[in-house]
Short mmCIF file of C-alpha atoms in Angstrom, two decimals:
data_model
loop_
_atom_site.label_atom_id
_atom_site.label_comp_id
_atom_site.label_asym_id
_atom_site.label_seq_id
_atom_site.Cartn_x
_atom_site.Cartn_y
_atom_site.Cartn_z
CA MET A 1117 17.58 3.76 -10.46
CA ILE A 1118 17.24 0.25 -9.84
CA ASP A 1119 15.91 -1.25 -13.86
CA SER A 1120 14.65 -4.51 -12.98
CA ILE A 1121 13.81 -7.77 -11.17
CA GLU A 1122 17.66 -8.53 -11.99
CA ALA A 1123 18.57 -5.43 -9.96
CA MET A 1124 16.89 -5.72 -6.88
CA GLU A 1125 19.00 -7.12 -3.82
CA GLN A 1126 17.12 -10.61 -2.87
CA ILE A 1127 17.08 -13.84 -1.15
CA VAL A 1128 16.15 -16.74 -2.76
CA ILE A 1129 14.58 -19.46 -0.28
CA ILE A 1130 15.25 -23.26 -1.67
CA ASP A 1131 12.29 -25.32 -0.87
CA LEU A 1132 12.81 -28.88 0.69
CA GLY A 1133 8.68 -29.04 1.52
CA SER A 1134 7.56 -25.97 4.07
CA SER A 1135 4.22 -25.19 5.01
CA HIS A 1136 5.46 -22.19 6.05
CA ASN A 1137 7.16 -20.27 3.30
CA GLN A 1138 5.08 -18.53 1.49
CA ALA A 1139 4.77 -16.97 5.45
CA LEU A 1140 8.55 -16.60 5.01
CA THR A 1141 8.05 -14.66 1.17
CA ARG A 1142 6.20 -12.49 2.57
CA LYS A 1143 7.43 -11.88 5.67
CA ILE A 1144 11.13 -11.08 3.43
CA ARG A 1145 9.75 -8.77 1.38
CA GLU A 1146 7.98 -7.13 4.51
CA MET A 1147 11.38 -6.26 5.68
CA ASP A 1148 11.55 -4.72 2.62
CA VAL A 1149 13.62 -7.61 0.96
CA PHE A 1150 12.48 -9.13 -2.88
CA SER A 1151 12.96 -12.56 -2.04
CA GLN A 1152 11.27 -15.64 -4.41
CA VAL A 1153 11.08 -19.46 -3.26
CA VAL A 1154 12.81 -21.57 -5.98
CA PRO A 1155 12.18 -25.51 -6.21
CA PHE A 1156 15.23 -28.14 -5.12
CA THR A 1157 16.11 -28.59 -8.36
CA ALA A 1158 17.35 -25.48 -8.84
CA THR A 1159 20.89 -25.09 -9.61
CA ALA A 1160 23.52 -22.78 -9.17
CA GLU A 1161 23.69 -20.89 -12.33
CA ASP A 1162 19.40 -20.56 -12.25
CA ILE A 1163 20.11 -19.06 -9.09
CA GLN A 1164 23.49 -16.47 -10.14
CA LYS A 1165 20.40 -15.66 -13.16
CA LEU A 1166 18.26 -14.18 -10.95
CA GLY A 1167 19.71 -11.49 -10.30
CA ASP A 1168 21.20 -9.95 -6.58
CA VAL A 1169 21.64 -12.33 -4.04
CA LYS A 1170 21.94 -11.66 -1.14
CA GLY A 1171 21.90 -14.78 0.68
CA ILE A 1172 20.11 -18.14 -0.05
CA ILE A 1173 17.77 -19.73 2.78
CA ILE A 1174 17.43 -23.79 2.39
CA ALA A 1175 14.04 -24.52 4.40
CA GLY A 1176 11.69 -27.18 4.78
CA GLU A 1177 9.68 -29.34 7.76
CA SER A 1178 12.43 -30.36 10.51
CA GLY A 1179 9.63 -32.54 11.64
CA MET A 1180 9.78 -35.10 8.38
CA ILE A 1181 11.97 -38.26 9.20
CA ASN A 1182 13.96 -39.28 5.71
CA ASP A 1183 13.93 -35.78 4.39
CA THR A 1184 16.78 -34.95 3.94
CA ASP A 1185 17.65 -38.12 2.15
CA GLN A 1186 15.14 -37.45 -0.19
CA PHE A 1187 16.56 -34.33 -1.61
CA GLU A 1188 20.06 -33.51 -3.62
CA LEU A 1189 20.85 -29.97 -3.93
CA ASP A 1190 23.53 -29.46 -6.14
CA PRO A 1191 27.06 -28.91 -4.84
CA ALA A 1192 27.90 -26.08 -6.42
CA ILE A 1193 24.65 -23.58 -4.67
CA PHE A 1194 27.32 -24.52 -1.25
CA ASP A 1195 30.27 -23.00 -3.69
CA LEU A 1196 28.54 -19.22 -3.86
CA ALA A 1197 29.85 -16.35 -2.12
CA VAL A 1198 26.73 -15.63 -0.32
CA PRO A 1199 25.61 -16.77 3.19
CA ILE A 1200 23.47 -19.50 3.33
CA LEU A 1201 20.80 -20.55 6.33
CA GLY A 1202 19.57 -23.85 6.90
CA ILE A 1203 15.76 -24.12 8.28
CA GLY A 1204 14.64 -27.43 10.00
CA THR A 1205 15.10 -30.03 6.75
CA GLY A 1206 17.83 -27.28 4.99
CA MET A 1207 19.55 -26.87 8.90
CA GLN A 1208 19.58 -31.13 8.45
CA TYR A 1209 20.60 -30.85 5.21
CA LEU A 1210 23.46 -28.13 5.94
CA THR A 1211 24.42 -30.27 8.94
CA LYS A 1212 24.96 -33.21 6.72
CA PHE A 1213 27.18 -31.54 3.18
CA TYR A 1214 29.71 -30.07 5.63
CA GLY A 1215 30.54 -33.07 7.54
CA GLY A 1216 27.96 -32.81 10.96
CA GLU A 1217 26.14 -35.56 12.41
CA LEU A 1218 22.00 -36.25 12.64
CA GLY A 1219 20.15 -38.32 14.77
CA LEU A 1220 16.78 -39.33 14.88
CA MET A 1221 14.33 -38.49 17.85
CA PRO A 1222 12.13 -41.32 19.89
CA LYS A 1223 9.34 -39.12 17.74
CA VAL A 1224 7.95 -36.17 15.94
CA ASN A 1225 5.78 -34.22 17.80
CA ASN A 1226 5.72 -30.06 17.90
CA GLU A 1227 5.71 -28.21 20.59
CA LEU A 1228 6.47 -24.39 21.84
CA GLU A 1229 9.94 -24.40 24.16
CA THR A 1230 11.87 -22.74 25.43
CA ILE A 1231 15.33 -22.20 24.27
CA GLN A 1232 18.59 -21.29 25.16
CA VAL A 1233 19.91 -18.29 23.25
CA VAL A 1234 24.77 -18.66 23.36
CA ASP A 1235 25.77 -15.40 22.25
CA ASN A 1236 22.68 -12.13 21.09
CA GLU A 1237 25.66 -10.41 20.97
CA GLN A 1238 26.45 -10.95 17.29
CA GLY A 1239 25.48 -13.18 14.42
CA LEU A 1240 21.52 -14.85 13.24
CA PHE A 1241 20.68 -13.82 17.12
CA LYS A 1242 21.91 -10.11 18.16
CA ALA A 1243 19.47 -8.81 20.21
CA ILE A 1244 16.63 -11.49 20.63
CA PRO A 1245 16.59 -12.68 24.63
CA GLN A 1246 18.44 -15.25 26.28
CA ALA A 1247 15.32 -17.06 26.62
CA ASP A 1248 13.17 -17.30 23.79
CA VAL A 1249 10.32 -19.56 23.00
CA VAL A 1250 10.29 -20.75 19.96
CA MET A 1251 7.82 -23.99 17.97
CA LEU A 1252 10.17 -26.95 17.42
CA SER A 1253 9.51 -30.23 15.73
CA HIS A 1254 11.02 -32.94 16.50
CA ALA A 1255 12.13 -36.11 14.45
CA ARG A 1256 15.35 -36.16 13.04
CA GLU A 1257 18.62 -33.87 14.86
CA THR A 1258 21.69 -32.02 14.42
CA VAL A 1259 24.05 -34.62 17.30
CA ALA A 1260 26.83 -33.17 16.18
CA VAL A 1261 27.86 -29.29 14.71
CA PRO A 1262 29.50 -29.26 10.89
CA HIS A 1263 32.82 -28.97 11.29
CA GLY A 1264 33.86 -25.16 11.44
CA ALA A 1265 30.75 -24.78 13.19
CA VAL A 1266 29.16 -22.99 17.01
CA VAL A 1267 26.60 -24.12 18.84
CA SER A 1268 24.80 -20.79 19.00
CA ALA A 1269 20.63 -21.94 20.94
CA THR A 1270 19.75 -24.94 23.33
CA SER A 1271 16.75 -26.54 24.74
CA GLU A 1272 15.89 -28.89 27.06
CA HIS A 1273 14.71 -31.59 25.35
CA LEU A 1274 17.52 -30.41 22.13
CA PRO A 1275 21.39 -29.71 22.75
CA ILE A 1276 21.12 -28.45 19.15
CA VAL A 1277 18.67 -26.02 18.07
CA ALA A 1278 20.85 -23.75 16.44
CA PHE A 1279 24.26 -23.38 15.13
CA GLU A 1280 26.91 -20.93 13.42
CA ASP A 1281 29.68 -20.17 11.38
CA THR A 1282 31.03 -17.15 11.34
CA VAL A 1283 33.99 -18.14 8.00
CA LYS A 1284 31.91 -19.47 5.97
CA HIS A 1285 29.39 -17.84 6.56
CA ARG A 1286 26.16 -20.88 7.03
CA TYR A 1287 23.75 -20.88 9.58
CA GLY A 1288 21.03 -23.38 10.61
CA ILE A 1289 17.66 -23.51 12.76
CA HIS A 1290 15.84 -26.01 14.09
CA PHE A 1291 12.74 -23.97 14.06
CA HIS A 1292 10.47 -22.32 11.69
CA PRO A 1293 10.74 -17.67 12.30
CA ALA A 1294 7.97 -17.66 10.05
CA ALA A 1295 5.69 -19.36 12.54
CA ASP A 1296 3.49 -17.43 14.83
CA GLU A 1297 4.16 -19.28 17.84
CA THR A 1298 7.59 -18.42 17.68
CA VAL A 1299 8.23 -14.78 19.51
CA HIS A 1300 11.54 -13.17 17.69
CA GLY A 1301 11.51 -14.84 14.27
CA ASN A 1302 11.04 -11.89 12.55
CA ASP A 1303 14.32 -10.29 14.63
CA ILE A 1304 16.25 -13.39 13.64
CA LEU A 1305 14.79 -12.66 9.83
CA HIS A 1306 15.67 -9.05 9.79
CA SER A 1307 20.06 -9.96 11.81
CA PHE A 1308 20.09 -12.34 8.70
CA LEU A 1309 18.39 -9.99 6.57
CA TYR A 1310 20.77 -7.14 7.43
CA GLY A 1311 23.70 -8.21 9.45
CA ILE A 1312 24.66 -11.53 8.04
CA CYS A 1313 23.53 -11.05 4.21
CA SER A 1314 24.20 -6.66 3.83
CA ALA A 1315 21.19 -6.29 2.45
CA THR A 1316 19.97 -2.51 2.42
CA GLY A 1317 16.49 -2.65 2.01
CA ASN A 1318 15.16 -1.60 -2.55
CA TRP A 1319 11.87 -3.92 -2.28
CA ASN A 1320 9.13 -1.72 -2.44
CA MET A 1321 6.17 -1.22 -5.13
CA GLU A 1322 7.86 2.63 -5.97
CA ASN A 1323 10.09 0.40 -7.91
CA PHE A 1324 8.10 -2.01 -8.61
CA ILE A 1325 5.56 0.19 -10.20
CA ASN A 1326 8.96 2.18 -13.04
CA ILE A 1327 10.12 -1.89 -13.61
CA GLU A 1328 6.69 -3.41 -14.53
CA ILE A 1329 6.02 -0.34 -17.31
CA ALA A 1330 9.31 -0.57 -18.60
CA LYS A 1331 9.02 -4.11 -19.31
CA ILE A 1332 5.91 -3.80 -20.03
CA ARG A 1333 6.40 -1.19 -22.75
CA GLU A 1334 9.65 -3.46 -23.63
CA THR A 1335 7.40 -6.19 -24.50
CA VAL A 1336 4.45 -5.09 -25.84
CA GLY A 1337 5.99 -2.41 -27.93
CA ASP A 1338 3.45 -0.77 -30.16
CA LYS A 1339 0.81 -4.09 -30.50
CA LYS A 1340 -2.37 -5.00 -28.80
CA VAL A 1341 -2.96 -6.05 -25.18
CA LEU A 1342 -6.31 -7.68 -24.30
CA LEU A 1343 -7.39 -8.25 -20.10
CA ALA A 1344 -10.53 -10.07 -19.34
CA LEU A 1345 -11.44 -7.44 -16.34
CA SER A 1346 -13.75 -9.42 -13.44
CA GLY A 1347 -13.81 -5.92 -11.47
CA GLY A 1348 -11.69 -8.39 -9.22
CA VAL A 1349 -8.47 -6.53 -7.53
CA ASP A 1350 -6.11 -8.87 -9.41
CA SER A 1351 -7.21 -8.17 -12.43
CA SER A 1352 -7.95 -4.39 -11.87
CA VAL A 1353 -4.68 -3.31 -11.09
CA VAL A 1354 -3.13 -4.91 -13.89
CA GLY A 1355 -5.94 -3.13 -15.65
CA VAL A 1356 -4.67 0.01 -14.19
CA LEU A 1357 -0.51 -0.64 -14.73
CA LEU A 1358 -1.31 -1.49 -18.03
CA GLN A 1359 -3.45 2.11 -18.68
CA ARG A 1360 0.06 3.47 -17.25
CA ALA A 1361 2.37 1.63 -19.66
CA ILE A 1362 0.52 1.71 -23.01
CA GLY A 1363 -3.15 3.93 -22.99
CA ASP A 1364 -5.11 2.97 -25.52
CA GLN A 1365 -3.61 0.03 -26.85
CA LEU A 1366 -5.14 -1.54 -23.83
CA THR A 1367 -9.00 -3.36 -23.92
CA CYS A 1368 -10.44 -4.77 -20.99
CA ILE A 1369 -13.41 -6.83 -21.84
CA PHE A 1370 -16.06 -7.09 -18.37
CA VAL A 1371 -18.36 -9.81 -18.76
CA ASP A 1372 -21.80 -8.36 -16.55
CA HIS A 1373 -23.45 -11.82 -16.36
CA GLY A 1374 -25.84 -10.74 -14.06
CA LEU A 1375 -24.45 -13.12 -10.71
CA LEU A 1376 -22.03 -9.84 -9.51
CA ARG A 1377 -22.62 -7.64 -5.95
CA LYS A 1378 -25.68 -4.86 -5.54
CA ASN A 1379 -23.89 -2.46 -7.86
CA GLU A 1380 -20.74 -3.78 -8.39
CA GLY A 1381 -21.26 -3.66 -12.38
CA ASP A 1382 -21.62 -0.16 -12.20
CA GLU A 1383 -18.92 0.89 -9.18
CA VAL A 1384 -16.10 -0.78 -11.81
CA MET A 1385 -16.47 1.00 -14.72
CA GLU A 1386 -16.88 4.28 -12.58
CA ALA A 1387 -14.07 3.65 -10.33
CA LEU A 1388 -11.22 2.07 -13.21
CA GLY A 1389 -13.70 4.32 -15.95
CA GLN A 1390 -11.96 7.50 -13.88
CA PHE A 1391 -8.39 5.76 -15.35
CA GLY A 1392 -8.77 6.13 -18.83
CA LEU A 1393 -9.18 2.25 -18.99
CA ASN A 1394 -11.60 1.33 -22.61
CA ILE A 1395 -13.96 -0.70 -20.67
CA ARG A 1396 -15.84 -2.92 -22.87
CA ARG A 1397 -19.26 -4.44 -20.24
CA VAL A 1398 -21.03 -7.30 -21.78
CA ASN A 1399 -24.11 -7.49 -20.45
CA ALA A 1400 -25.04 -11.30 -20.10
CA LYS A 1401 -26.95 -11.44 -18.11
CA ASP A 1402 -30.50 -12.66 -19.70
CA HIS A 1403 -27.92 -15.14 -21.82
CA PHE A 1404 -26.68 -16.83 -19.03
CA PHE A 1405 -29.31 -17.23 -17.03
CA LYS A 1406 -31.38 -18.92 -20.15
CA GLU A 1407 -28.71 -21.27 -19.76
CA LEU A 1408 -28.26 -21.68 -16.36
CA LYS A 1409 -32.19 -22.76 -15.70
CA GLY A 1410 -33.43 -25.73 -13.86
CA GLU A 1411 -30.07 -26.84 -12.87
CA THR A 1412 -29.92 -27.13 -9.22
CA ASP A 1413 -26.85 -29.40 -9.00
CA PRO A 1414 -22.98 -27.39 -7.76
CA GLU A 1415 -20.29 -28.14 -10.75
CA GLU A 1416 -22.84 -28.01 -13.97
CA LYS A 1417 -23.54 -24.59 -12.33
CA ARG A 1418 -19.71 -23.78 -12.53
CA LYS A 1419 -19.16 -25.16 -16.25
CA ILE A 1420 -21.95 -23.54 -18.04
CA ILE A 1421 -20.97 -20.34 -16.23
CA GLY A 1422 -17.44 -21.25 -16.83
CA ARG A 1423 -18.77 -22.35 -20.87
CA GLU A 1424 -20.97 -19.47 -21.46
CA PHE A 1425 -18.47 -17.07 -20.35
CA ILE A 1426 -15.70 -18.34 -22.46
CA GLU A 1427 -18.26 -18.31 -25.14
CA VAL A 1428 -19.02 -14.28 -24.96
CA PHE A 1429 -15.60 -13.30 -24.37
CA ASP A 1430 -14.56 -15.43 -27.41
CA ASP A 1431 -17.14 -13.35 -29.28
CA GLN A 1432 -16.10 -10.25 -27.84
CA VAL A 1433 -12.56 -10.94 -28.48
CA GLU A 1434 -14.04 -11.15 -32.31
CA LYS A 1435 -15.18 -7.92 -32.04
CA VAL A 1436 -12.28 -5.92 -31.65
CA GLY A 1437 -10.29 -7.65 -33.70
CA HIS A 1438 -6.28 -8.52 -33.84
CA ILE A 1439 -5.18 -8.78 -30.34
CA ASP A 1440 -1.53 -10.07 -29.36
CA PHE A 1441 -1.71 -9.72 -25.94
CA LEU A 1442 -4.12 -11.92 -22.91
CA ALA A 1443 -3.31 -10.44 -19.48
CA GLN A 1444 -3.59 -11.84 -16.71
CA GLY A 1445 -3.99 -11.20 -12.78
CA THR A 1446 -2.06 -14.22 -11.11
CA ILE A 1447 -0.37 -13.56 -8.39
CA TYR A 1448 2.85 -15.20 -7.00
CA SER A 1449 0.22 -17.72 -4.55
CA ASP A 1450 -1.08 -18.99 -7.66
CA ILE A 1451 2.79 -19.55 -8.82
CA ILE A 1452 4.13 -21.12 -5.29
CA GLU A 1453 0.69 -23.48 -5.62
CA SER A 1454 1.25 -24.91 -8.92
CA LEU A 1455 4.99 -25.52 -9.26
CA SER A 1456 5.78 -28.99 -7.56
CA MET A 1457 8.72 -27.70 -5.43
CA THR A 1458 9.21 -31.38 -3.94
CA GLY A 1459 7.52 -33.41 -6.99
CA GLN A 1460 3.88 -32.99 -5.39
CA VAL A 1461 1.68 -30.49 -6.62
CA ILE A 1462 -0.10 -28.29 -4.20
CA LYS A 1463 -3.13 -27.73 -6.89
CA SER A 1464 -2.61 -26.32 -10.23
CA HIS A 1465 -3.73 -23.11 -11.68
CA HIS A 1466 -4.92 -21.57 -14.34
CA ASN A 1467 -6.12 -17.83 -14.05
CA VAL A 1468 -8.35 -17.84 -17.36
CA GLY A 1469 -10.20 -20.92 -16.60
CA GLY A 1470 -9.68 -23.11 -19.95
CA LEU A 1471 -9.63 -20.35 -22.67
CA PRO A 1472 -10.39 -22.11 -26.45
CA GLU A 1473 -7.22 -23.18 -27.41
CA ASP A 1474 -7.24 -21.40 -30.26
CA MET A 1475 -6.57 -18.65 -29.10
CA THR A 1476 -3.25 -17.81 -29.75
CA PHE A 1477 -2.28 -14.64 -27.71
CA GLU A 1478 1.28 -13.91 -25.35
CA LEU A 1479 0.83 -14.15 -21.85
CA ILE A 1480 1.35 -11.00 -20.13
CA GLU A 1481 1.81 -11.60 -15.64
CA PRO A 1482 2.11 -7.73 -14.57
CA VAL A 1483 1.67 -8.95 -10.91
CA SER A 1484 2.77 -12.95 -11.03
CA LEU A 1485 5.85 -11.77 -8.35
CA LEU A 1486 3.32 -10.54 -6.03
CA PHE A 1487 1.26 -11.73 -2.88
CA LYS A 1488 -2.72 -10.44 -2.66
CA ASP A 1489 -1.32 -7.54 -0.09
CA GLU A 1490 1.71 -6.52 -2.17
CA VAL A 1491 -1.30 -6.04 -5.33
CA ARG A 1492 -2.92 -4.03 -2.48
CA GLN A 1493 -0.01 -2.36 -1.98
CA LEU A 1494 0.55 -1.19 -6.28
CA GLY A 1495 -3.14 -0.59 -5.65
CA LEU A 1496 -2.90 2.03 -3.40
CA ALA A 1497 0.47 3.60 -4.57
CA LEU A 1498 -1.58 3.49 -8.56
CA GLY A 1499 -4.50 6.04 -7.14
CA MET A 1500 -7.08 3.26 -7.24
CA PRO A 1501 -9.44 3.96 -5.01
CA GLU A 1502 -10.39 1.41 -1.56
CA SER A 1503 -13.28 0.37 -2.59
CA ILE A 1504 -11.38 -1.02 -5.54
CA VAL A 1505 -8.89 -2.05 -3.52
CA TRP A 1506 -10.03 -3.75 -1.24
CA ARG A 1507 -12.70 -5.54 -2.66
CA GLN A 1508 -13.75 -8.56 -0.66
CA PRO A 1509 -11.96 -12.23 -3.02
CA PHE A 1510 -15.47 -13.39 -5.21
CA PRO A 1511 -14.97 -15.97 -7.38
CA GLY A 1512 -15.90 -16.48 -10.96
CA PRO A 1513 -19.15 -17.94 -10.78
CA GLY A 1514 -20.09 -14.57 -8.60
CA LEU A 1515 -23.47 -15.77 -6.39
CA GLY A 1516 -24.33 -18.10 -8.37
CA VAL A 1517 -22.74 -20.60 -6.36
CA ARG A 1518 -23.27 -18.97 -2.93
CA VAL A 1519 -27.23 -20.13 -4.56
CA LEU A 1520 -28.04 -23.22 -4.14
CA GLY A 1521 -30.48 -24.83 -6.15
CA GLU A 1522 -31.20 -23.12 -9.40
CA ILE A 1523 -30.64 -19.78 -10.06
CA THR A 1524 -33.53 -17.70 -10.66
CA ASP A 1525 -33.63 -14.05 -10.81
CA GLU A 1526 -35.58 -13.46 -7.20
CA LYS A 1527 -33.13 -15.61 -5.31
CA VAL A 1528 -30.36 -13.87 -6.50
CA GLU A 1529 -31.52 -10.60 -5.61
CA LEU A 1530 -32.68 -11.87 -2.27
CA VAL A 1531 -28.94 -13.26 -1.64
CA ARG A 1532 -27.70 -9.28 -3.20
CA GLU A 1533 -29.39 -7.50 -0.57
CA ALA A 1534 -28.41 -9.92 2.41
CA ASP A 1535 -24.47 -9.63 0.89
CA ALA A 1536 -24.62 -5.63 1.17
CA ILE A 1537 -26.20 -5.54 4.76
CA PHE A 1538 -23.44 -7.95 5.87
CA ARG A 1539 -20.58 -5.66 4.14
CA GLU A 1540 -22.05 -3.12 5.44
CA GLU A 1541 -22.86 -3.38 8.69
CA ILE A 1542 -18.75 -5.48 8.61
CA ALA A 1543 -17.95 -2.30 7.62
CA ASN A 1544 -19.62 0.36 10.16
CA ALA A 1545 -18.20 -2.09 12.75
CA GLY A 1546 -14.91 -1.69 11.39
CA LEU A 1547 -14.14 -5.27 11.24
CA ASP A 1548 -13.18 -4.77 6.49
CA ARG A 1549 -10.17 -4.88 7.46
CA ASP A 1550 -9.34 -7.66 9.66
CA ILE A 1551 -11.49 -10.34 8.18
CA TRP A 1552 -10.70 -12.06 5.18
CA GLN A 1553 -13.71 -12.96 3.24
CA TYR A 1554 -17.52 -12.75 4.51
CA PHE A 1555 -19.75 -13.02 2.43
CA ALA A 1556 -24.08 -13.85 2.40
CA VAL A 1557 -25.33 -16.84 1.31
CA LEU A 1558 -28.50 -18.83 -0.15
CA PRO A 1559 -29.92 -22.52 1.34
CA ASN A 1560 -32.76 -23.19 -0.53
CA ILE A 1561 -33.96 -23.22 2.79
CA GLN A 1562 -37.40 -21.92 3.17
CA SER A 1563 -39.01 -21.95 7.06
CA VAL A 1564 -42.15 -21.18 9.33
CA GLY A 1565 -41.80 -17.69 10.57
CA GLN A 1566 -43.76 -14.54 12.10
CA LYS A 1567 -43.33 -10.79 9.98
CA HIS A 1568 -45.65 -7.98 10.16
CA GLY A 1569 -48.61 -10.19 12.31
CA ARG A 1570 -48.88 -12.46 9.63
CA ARG A 1571 -47.11 -15.86 9.31
CA THR A 1572 -44.43 -16.37 6.87
CA TYR A 1573 -42.67 -19.56 4.61
CA ASP A 1574 -40.17 -17.88 3.85
CA HIS A 1575 -35.90 -17.99 3.21
CA THR A 1576 -33.22 -18.42 5.49
CA ILE A 1577 -30.30 -16.72 4.71
CA ALA A 1578 -26.64 -18.24 5.91
CA LEU A 1579 -23.47 -16.10 6.46
CA ARG A 1580 -19.87 -17.00 6.39
CA ALA A 1581 -17.19 -15.13 7.17
CA VAL A 1582 -13.44 -16.62 7.97
CA HIS A 1583 -10.02 -16.34 8.36
CA SER A 1584 -7.94 -16.88 6.40
CA VAL A 1585 -3.78 -16.73 5.00
CA ASP A 1586 -4.58 -18.54 2.03
CA ALA A 1587 -7.43 -20.28 1.54
CA ILE A 1588 -6.26 -23.61 1.42
CA THR A 1589 -6.73 -23.47 5.28
CA SER A 1590 -9.50 -21.03 7.74
CA ASP A 1591 -11.44 -20.90 10.66
CA TYR A 1592 -15.09 -19.00 10.64
CA ALA A 1593 -14.52 -15.16 12.21
CA ARG A 1594 -15.63 -14.75 16.12
CA ILE A 1595 -17.55 -11.60 15.22
CA PRO A 1596 -18.97 -10.06 18.08
CA TRP A 1597 -22.30 -11.24 19.65
CA ASP A 1598 -23.70 -7.15 18.98
CA VAL A 1599 -22.67 -6.43 15.46
CA LEU A 1600 -23.85 -9.97 14.35
CA ASP A 1601 -27.43 -9.83 15.42
CA LYS A 1602 -27.42 -5.57 13.69
CA VAL A 1603 -27.08 -7.99 10.39
CA SER A 1604 -29.73 -10.46 10.91
CA ALA A 1605 -32.20 -7.59 11.78
CA ARG A 1606 -31.85 -5.65 9.24
CA ILE A 1607 -31.81 -8.47 7.12
CA VAL A 1608 -35.34 -9.95 8.22
CA ASN A 1609 -36.58 -7.08 7.97
CA GLU A 1610 -35.29 -5.27 4.60
CA VAL A 1611 -34.68 -7.97 2.50
CA ASP A 1612 -39.00 -9.03 1.76
CA GLY A 1613 -38.78 -12.90 1.59
CA VAL A 1614 -36.34 -13.83 3.81
CA ASN A 1615 -37.15 -14.67 7.69
CA ARG A 1616 -34.39 -16.45 9.41
CA VAL A 1617 -30.74 -15.65 9.49
CA VAL A 1618 -27.74 -17.70 11.03
CA TYR A 1619 -24.72 -17.65 10.31
CA ASP A 1620 -21.56 -21.05 9.18
CA MET A 1621 -19.14 -21.69 12.20
CA THR A 1622 -17.75 -24.52 10.76
CA PRO A 1623 -13.60 -24.41 9.20
CA LYS A 1624 -11.74 -25.79 6.64
CA PRO A 1625 -11.81 -28.78 6.37
CA PRO A 1626 -14.62 -29.91 6.50
CA ALA A 1627 -16.48 -27.67 5.24
CA THR A 1628 -14.36 -25.02 1.75
CA ILE A 1629 -15.29 -21.43 2.37
CA GLU A 1630 -17.92 -21.10 -0.35
CA TRP A 1631 -20.54 -23.77 -0.49
CA GLU A 1632 -21.12 -24.63 -3.22
#
């Protein structure tokens, strides 16, 4: 039985600044091998401490001109007796380290290109078609392979697309296998994991649950844990996992600020109550709405909601009594985005959002090694209902950022009802698992219309639906017109005070996903 993450087979990804490394980590885990990202400053000793490392991937964007001059890896990493795959900049680094030669391309561009595989009977390209399509980034290239290596793939414009040294077990590819455009990228990764690194595939939710429960019990002992329960996927799954591990040592505080989706508070209480969670639900709607009265600036509204949440939460902590640990639903993408892999932080992250500094808790983050889709898998493995596990992403300020202008009871109710109709029809159309996020917005625009034979001057509802992986970029969802037609008809007929529905077709950037 595997009793720790360190005992689990894993692939370590050294980040040289690749936008594909989250996708790469996810793809490896989907192949049942645990993987995690470390900054290029990690030492060989750091990597060995991670546990049963079966292989290393060094990955960066090959479109960066001076990238190999920017990074200085610990030379001892190359003395580790594990296979190493260099991707993009990683290939260039291996080329330099092992005595090959680099050259500069005349221009930088990304384009699909057909490569020719030299040997598809063994090695990295085993069982890959001899002609394969990949996305190549041209900038700096390998013009002479390292000592002992041979060319394993080539193309019309790039003589050395890949090389292999089967004695040292060092491999380099000029393209990124995790890019969607690389047709057989998953097959190449599979060959590296199972053919070259000899992984057996022991990453699964059953193992993770056993490991994490044992870790929580060892950390907490007989002390008490507090969880700020938002009703979202991450905190809900954390709550059920903690309950299984420590039972009534866990207390959950669920602050209902009156800005939740339709029936959401009751659904959360009912669904999670079945797991025996001790949940203190705080109905603070009147308190929040009083503080928000008259405020129209979006940033000020966010600050007010955040500030009042902290006050309400702090007040409840005092009522609960002494607490030793604070649990958070931080996930792995939060960790990656917060790490300065190449000296540049993608974005800062603080899951709770500014709790008072004098709160002396130790932090517990049980799902901090999991991506969002893995958190959902964990929830299902714990027996949680799909209505909770597949709940749509929802901002902390709730409907407060989906009502433009002043927040009032009437406006919140309009957007709440419209949003419920939109979500219901998306589910009825079987699109709820395909679209990353979808919701209704009240833009605070009124216009002339006609309902039931009478002139109206009512509100407009905007519908927003996007496809995304990490929320950093997104594109609008191409929802079938008949579905949008049904949603629009239901909203204007069933929601009093609405006479117009529009659909937001703007990607991010230039727009953001939320309107405020």
